[in-house]
GROMACS .gro file of C-alpha atoms in nm:
model
  301
    1MET     CA    1   5.324  14.519  16.159
    2SER     CA    2   5.673  14.374  16.181
    3ARG     CA    3   5.542  14.085  16.393
    4GLN     CA    4   5.274  14.003  16.133
    5PHE     CA    5   5.532  14.023  15.853
    6HIS     CA    6   5.763  13.795  16.050
    7ARG     CA    7   5.482  13.543  16.101
    8HIS     CA    8   5.391  13.546  15.731
    9GLY     CA    9   5.758  13.519  15.637
   10ILE     CA   10   5.803  13.206  15.847
   11SER     CA   11   5.490  13.055  15.688
   12ALA     CA   12   5.621  13.129  15.339
   13ILE     CA   13   5.957  12.970  15.420
   14ALA     CA   14   5.790  12.662  15.565
   15LEU     CA   15   5.566  12.631  15.258
   16ALA     CA   16   5.863  12.669  15.025
   17GLY     CA   17   6.056  12.403  15.219
   18ALA     CA   18   5.764  12.161  15.206
   19LEU     CA   19   5.719  12.220  14.833
   20SER     CA   20   6.091  12.163  14.771
   21ALA     CA   21   6.086  11.839  14.968
   22PHE     CA   22   5.783  11.720  14.771
   23LEU     CA   23   5.947  11.800  14.436
   24ILE     CA   24   6.268  11.619  14.535
   25ALA     CA   25   6.073  11.314  14.651
   26TRP     CA   26   5.866  11.322  14.332
   27TYR     CA   27   6.173  11.336  14.113
   28PHE     CA   28   6.360  11.050  14.280
   29TYR     CA   29   6.068  10.831  14.384
   30PRO     CA   30   6.105  10.509  14.181
   31TRP     CA   31   5.730  10.441  14.159
   32LYS     CA   32   5.684  10.761  13.959
   33ALA     CA   33   5.752  10.564  13.641
   34ARG     CA   34   5.431  10.370  13.698
   35TRP     CA   35   5.213  10.677  13.652
   36GLY     CA   36   5.167  10.788  13.293
   37ARG     CA   37   5.452  10.570  13.163
   38THR     CA   38   5.456  10.261  12.949
   39THR     CA   39   5.654   9.956  13.051
   40PHE     CA   40   5.987   9.873  12.889
   41PRO     CA   41   6.103   9.588  12.664
   42GLY     CA   42   6.292   9.287  12.795
   43VAL     CA   43   6.604   9.178  12.604
   44ALA     CA   44   6.779   8.840  12.617
   45PHE     CA   45   7.076   8.670  12.450
   46SER     CA   46   7.093   8.291  12.416
   47PHE     CA   47   7.434   8.132  12.352
   48THR     CA   48   7.513   7.799  12.185
   49PRO     CA   49   7.859   7.661  12.096
   50ASP     CA   50   7.829   7.794  11.738
   51TYR     CA   51   7.604   8.099  11.744
   52ALA     CA   52   7.380   8.316  11.959
   53THR     CA   53   7.024   8.439  11.922
   54ALA     CA   54   6.849   8.741  12.070
   55ALA     CA   55   6.486   8.812  12.154
   56VAL     CA   56   6.293   9.121  12.263
   57ARG     CA   57   5.968   9.122  12.461
   58TYR     CA   58   5.743   9.431  12.441
   59ALA     CA   59   5.467   9.552  12.674
   60ASN     CA   60   5.191   9.467  12.425
   61GLY     CA   61   5.302   9.102  12.412
   62THR     CA   62   5.492   9.130  12.085
   63GLU     CA   63   5.808   8.917  12.079
   64ILE     CA   64   6.084   8.981  11.827
   65ARG     CA   65   6.331   8.707  11.731
   66LEU     CA   66   6.653   8.822  11.569
   67PRO     CA   67   6.852   8.607  11.322
   68PRO     CA   68   7.138   8.403  11.473
   69ALA     CA   69   7.479   8.570  11.497
   70TYR     CA   70   7.767   8.327  11.445
   71GLY     CA   71   8.071   8.334  11.668
   72SER     CA   72   8.437   8.349  11.570
   73LEU     CA   73   8.674   8.054  11.591
   74ALA     CA   74   8.787   8.176  11.934
   75TYR     CA   75   8.426   8.181  12.053
   76ARG     CA   76   8.348   7.834  11.917
   77ASN     CA   77   8.659   7.689  12.078
   78PHE     CA   78   8.578   7.848  12.412
   79MET     CA   79   8.219   7.721  12.412
   80ARG     CA   80   8.339   7.365  12.342
   81ARG     CA   81   8.610   7.359  12.606
   82GLU     CA   82   8.525   7.177  12.926
   83GLU     CA   83   8.690   7.435  13.149
   84SER     CA   84   8.771   7.802  13.122
   85SER     CA   85   8.824   8.088  13.362
   86LEU     CA   86   8.862   8.463  13.363
   87PRO     CA   87   9.199   8.613  13.260
   88THR     CA   88   9.441   8.627  13.552
   89GLY     CA   89   9.681   8.901  13.444
   90GLY     CA   90   9.592   9.117  13.743
   91LEU     CA   91   9.474   9.477  13.761
   92LEU     CA   92   9.711   9.582  13.484
   93CYS     CA   93   9.526   9.374  13.226
   94GLU     CA   94   9.183   9.484  13.352
   95TYR     CA   95   9.238   9.835  13.218
   96ILE     CA   96   9.433   9.760  12.900
   97PRO     CA   97   9.218   9.731  12.584
   98PRO     CA   98   9.253   9.393  12.404
   99ALA     CA   99   9.415   9.564  12.103
  100LEU     CA  100   9.699   9.695  12.320
  101ARG     CA  101   9.765   9.388  12.535
  102SER     CA  102  10.044   9.269  12.306
  103LEU     CA  103  10.248   9.559  12.452
  104ALA     CA  104  10.229   9.407  12.802
  105LEU     CA  105  10.520   9.169  12.731
  106GLY     CA  106  10.292   8.865  12.714
  107ARG     CA  107  10.155   8.918  13.063
  108CYS     CA  108   9.798   8.965  12.939
  109ASN     CA  109   9.799   8.706  12.660
  110SER     CA  110   9.626   8.394  12.783
  111GLU     CA  111   9.376   8.138  12.657
  112ALA     CA  112   9.111   8.284  12.886
  113ASP     CA  113   9.179   8.631  12.744
  114GLY     CA  114   9.098   8.496  12.398
  115ASP     CA  115   8.780   8.337  12.534
  116LEU     CA  116   8.667   8.671  12.672
  117ALA     CA  117   8.746   8.857  12.350
  118GLY     CA  118   8.551   8.603  12.143
  119ALA     CA  119   8.246   8.630  12.368
  120GLU     CA  120   8.264   9.010  12.370
  121ALA     CA  121   8.276   9.033  11.990
  122LEU     CA  122   7.961   8.824  11.952
  123MET     CA  123   7.779   9.017  12.224
  124ARG     CA  124   7.860   9.349  12.059
  125GLU     CA  125   7.705   9.220  11.737
  126LEU     CA  126   7.392   9.110  11.926
  127ARG     CA  127   7.370   9.442  12.108
  128ALA     CA  128   7.393   9.637  11.780
  129SER     CA  129   7.120   9.422  11.620
  130VAL     CA  130   6.883   9.466  11.913
  131ALA     CA  131   6.946   9.842  11.934
  132SER     CA  132   6.872   9.869  11.561
  133VAL     CA  133   6.539   9.689  11.604
  134MET     CA  134   6.442   9.889  11.913
  135GLY     CA  135   6.554  10.219  11.766
  136THR     CA  136   6.747  10.317  12.079
  137ASN     CA  137   7.019  10.207  12.315
  138PHE     CA  138   6.942   9.969  12.604
  139CYS     CA  139   7.130   9.892  12.924
  140TYR     CA  140   6.998   9.558  13.051
  141ALA     CA  141   6.998   9.206  12.904
  142SER     CA  142   6.932   8.858  13.038
  143MET     CA  143   7.140   8.562  12.919
  144THR     CA  144   7.087   8.191  12.870
  145SER     CA  145   7.317   7.905  12.774
  146ARG     CA  146   7.319   7.529  12.808
  147ASN     CA  147   7.435   7.339  13.117
  148ILE     CA  148   7.570   7.654  13.282
  149PHE     CA  149   7.536   7.517  13.634
  150GLU     CA  150   7.710   7.185  13.569
  151ALA     CA  151   8.076   7.116  13.639
  152GLN     CA  152   8.155   7.078  13.268
  153GLY     CA  153   7.902   7.329  13.140
  154VAL     CA  154   7.971   7.661  12.969
  155PRO     CA  155   8.167   7.880  13.217
  156LYS     CA  156   7.916   8.152  13.292
  157SER     CA  157   8.183   8.372  13.448
  158ILE     CA  158   8.325   8.443  13.100
  159LEU     CA  159   7.983   8.532  12.958
  160GLU     CA  160   7.897   8.751  13.257
  161LYS     CA  161   8.230   8.937  13.234
  162ALA     CA  162   8.188   8.987  12.858
  163LEU     CA  163   7.841   9.134  12.910
  164GLN     CA  164   7.980   9.371  13.171
  165ASN     CA  165   8.265   9.475  12.940
  166ILE     CA  166   8.025   9.581  12.663
  167GLY     CA  167   7.830   9.800  12.906
  168LEU     CA  168   7.524   9.588  12.984
  169VAL     CA  169   7.387   9.476  13.319
  170GLN     CA  170   7.214   9.145  13.383
  171GLY     CA  171   7.024   9.021  13.682
  172ASN     CA  172   7.066   8.646  13.645
  173MET     CA  173   7.156   8.377  13.392
  174ILE     CA  174   6.898   8.119  13.286
  175ASP     CA  175   6.984   7.762  13.191
  176ALA     CA  176   6.879   7.699  12.829
  177GLY     CA  177   6.716   7.367  12.916
  178ARG     CA  178   6.503   7.524  13.186
  179GLY     CA  179   6.413   7.807  12.948
  180ALA     CA  180   6.292   7.560  12.683
  181LEU     CA  181   6.103   7.370  12.953
  182ALA     CA  182   5.923   7.685  13.070
  183PHE     CA  183   5.857   7.810  12.714
  184ASN     CA  184   5.673   7.486  12.643
  185GLY     CA  185   5.464   7.528  12.958
  186LEU     CA  186   5.618   7.235  13.145
  187ASP     CA  187   5.784   7.420  13.431
  188THR     CA  188   5.514   7.339  13.688
  189TYR     CA  189   5.497   7.031  13.907
  190PRO     CA  190   5.225   6.764  13.860
  191GLU     CA  191   4.904   6.789  14.056
  192THR     CA  192   4.915   6.690  14.422
  193GLY     CA  193   4.865   6.317  14.472
  194LEU     CA  194   5.022   6.209  14.144
  195PRO     CA  195   5.340   6.000  14.159
  196PRO     CA  196   5.673   6.175  14.086
  197ALA     CA  197   5.757   6.181  13.716
  198LEU     CA  198   6.035   6.304  13.487
  199VAL     CA  199   6.072   6.532  13.187
  200LEU     CA  200   6.360   6.480  12.946
  201VAL     CA  201   6.495   6.797  12.781
  202VAL     CA  202   6.709   6.729  12.472
  203ASP     CA  203   6.914   6.996  12.293
  204HIS     CA  204   7.021   6.875  11.948
  205SER     CA  205   7.212   7.078  11.689
  206ASP     CA  206   7.510   7.056  11.456
  207TYR     CA  207   7.737   7.125  11.754
  208GLY     CA  208   7.617   6.816  11.937
  209THR     CA  209   7.352   6.685  12.172
  210SER     CA  210   7.292   6.742  12.542
  211SER     CA  211   7.012   6.632  12.770
  212GLN     CA  212   6.870   6.723  13.110
  213VAL     CA  213   6.609   6.559  13.331
  214PHE     CA  214   6.341   6.739  13.532
  215TRP     CA  215   6.040   6.620  13.731
  216ARG     CA  216   5.751   6.534  13.491
  217ASP     CA  217   5.659   6.257  13.251
  218GLU     CA  218   5.713   6.463  12.936
  219GLU     CA  219   5.977   6.535  12.674
  220VAL     CA  220   6.103   6.869  12.534
  221LEU     CA  221   6.313   6.900  12.219
  222HIS     CA  222   6.495   7.220  12.127
  223GLY     CA  223   6.787   7.319  11.903
  224ASP     CA  224   6.817   7.381  11.530
  225ALA     CA  225   6.842   7.016  11.422
  226ILE     CA  226   6.566   6.837  11.612
  227GLY     CA  227   6.404   6.735  11.282
  228ASP     CA  228   6.706   6.527  11.178
  229GLY     CA  229   6.581   6.179  11.086
  230ALA     CA  230   6.875   5.982  11.223
  231PHE     CA  231   6.858   6.168  11.553
  232ARG     CA  232   6.486   6.102  11.590
  233ASP     CA  233   6.533   5.733  11.510
  234VAL     CA  234   6.789   5.699  11.789
  235LEU     CA  235   6.573   5.896  12.031
  236ARG     CA  236   6.268   5.684  11.941
  237ALA     CA  237   6.462   5.369  12.021
  238VAL     CA  238   6.570   5.514  12.359
  239VAL     CA  239   6.249   5.675  12.489
  240GLY     CA  240   5.984   5.496  12.284
  241PRO     CA  241   5.762   5.616  11.998
  242LYS     CA  242   5.479   5.753  12.217
  243LEU     CA  243   5.699   5.992  12.413
  244LEU     CA  244   5.869   6.113  12.096
  245GLU     CA  245   5.539   6.176  11.915
  246ASN     CA  246   5.408   6.380  12.209
  247ALA     CA  247   5.732   6.572  12.263
  248ALA     CA  248   5.698   6.951  12.303
  249THR     CA  249   5.885   7.125  12.022
  250ALA     CA  250   5.750   7.481  12.026
  251ASP     CA  251   5.988   7.730  11.858
  252PRO     CA  252   6.297   7.509  11.910
  253LEU     CA  253   6.552   7.764  11.787
  254TYR     CA  254   6.429   8.055  12.000
  255ALA     CA  255   6.253   7.888  12.296
  256SER     CA  256   6.525   7.971  12.550
  257ALA     CA  257   6.587   8.325  12.423
  258VAL     CA  258   6.218   8.416  12.421
  259PHE     CA  259   6.159   8.280  12.770
  260ALA     CA  260   6.464   8.472  12.897
  261ALA     CA  261   6.331   8.791  12.731
  262ARG     CA  262   5.998   8.740  12.908
  263SER     CA  263   6.183   8.695  13.235
  264ALA     CA  264   6.389   9.010  13.169
  265TYR     CA  265   6.072   9.205  13.090
  266ASP     CA  266   5.915   9.101  13.420
  267THR     CA  267   6.234   9.182  13.610
  268ILE     CA  268   6.306   9.532  13.481
  269ASN     CA  269   5.944   9.642  13.521
  270ARG     CA  270   5.913   9.538  13.886
  271LEU     CA  271   5.859   9.823  14.130
  272ASP     CA  272   6.155   9.707  14.338
  273PHE     CA  273   6.400   9.678  14.049
  274GLY     CA  274   6.696   9.895  14.150
  275GLU     CA  275   7.003   9.776  13.957
  276GLU     CA  276   7.214  10.066  13.835
  277PRO     CA  277   7.297  10.079  13.463
  278ALA     CA  278   7.658  10.077  13.348
  279PHE     CA  279   7.831  10.414  13.356
  280GLY     CA  280   7.758  10.614  13.041
  281CYS     CA  281   7.500  10.372  12.899
  282CYS     CA  282   7.210  10.613  12.921
  283TRP     CA  283   7.408  10.892  12.757
  284LYS     CA  284   7.371  10.710  12.425
  285SER     CA  285   6.993  10.711  12.444
  286GLN     CA  286   6.792  10.934  12.212
  287PHE     CA  287   6.542  10.988  12.494
  288HIS     CA  288   6.585  11.259  12.756
  289ASN     CA  289   6.462  11.084  13.070
  290CYS     CA  290   6.674  10.770  13.107
  291TRP     CA  291   6.840  10.882  13.431
  292GLU     CA  292   6.507  10.996  13.573
  293TYR     CA  293   6.393  10.633  13.570
  294ARG     CA  294   6.726  10.472  13.650
  295GLN     CA  295   6.595  10.313  13.970
  296VAL     CA  296   6.318  10.130  13.786
  297VAL     CA  297   6.436  10.043  13.437
  298HIS     CA  298   6.751   9.997  13.235
  299VAL     CA  299   6.601  10.026  12.888
  300CYS     CA  300   6.645  10.388  12.789
  301GLN     CA  301   6.312  10.466  12.628
   0.00000   0.00000   0.00000
């Protein structure tokens, strides 16, 4: 009798252990979110020297474009400066809030510190607008800006640090010109056998004009002032009337932001997406299962 009880007891313990292991694996297995769950929106911020726009991409294909948020004087100066870098006050300044840095005997007051504060203020406004539209907090955002990979482009280190400081995580930064190129469907190479060609991407707005060249015989115009008559006359004289008439101009104000939101949507809904959200971000979500899906998504929904 005791031997039979012992045998049954061991079987019960083994079964309980196997069941516990299954439940633990089920809880933490990142692919679980694929079964019975909807996908999550992609969010992107696009920065220009004067303002920033935001876009949200939903699972059903809906794309929301939010009104531009205009930056402060500090932000506009930073975005126009040829060079900028992160504040160099050391570890002391890393943990002192901007409002209290005047107490650090000038050690934390630098031009770069003002750049960071200006970028952070604009990002917080964008984050609040997106959260209002989505109806919940989110923890991941992609970013785009012009000429970010050029020597005299916008210093992406400042924008990346500002995004981190407001509690958001981003996977990569997208060049605005490339975003506009892809949004207009011109990000693929010509068919095999055709000669190499170029595509001219022109960003024109009140803050100025910039251009980039890619491989294809096309032209892309983006920015909030591409309809300006004087600008188009000059461009017509440079590239010719035919190229200007056939230029791709789809959604010039939001082309880069929408493409970046699409990219963010694809990224955060990949099975292998494993970036951790910022500490405390999911606590602000109105939904109860943000941490359960932390290995797959950063949008707390």
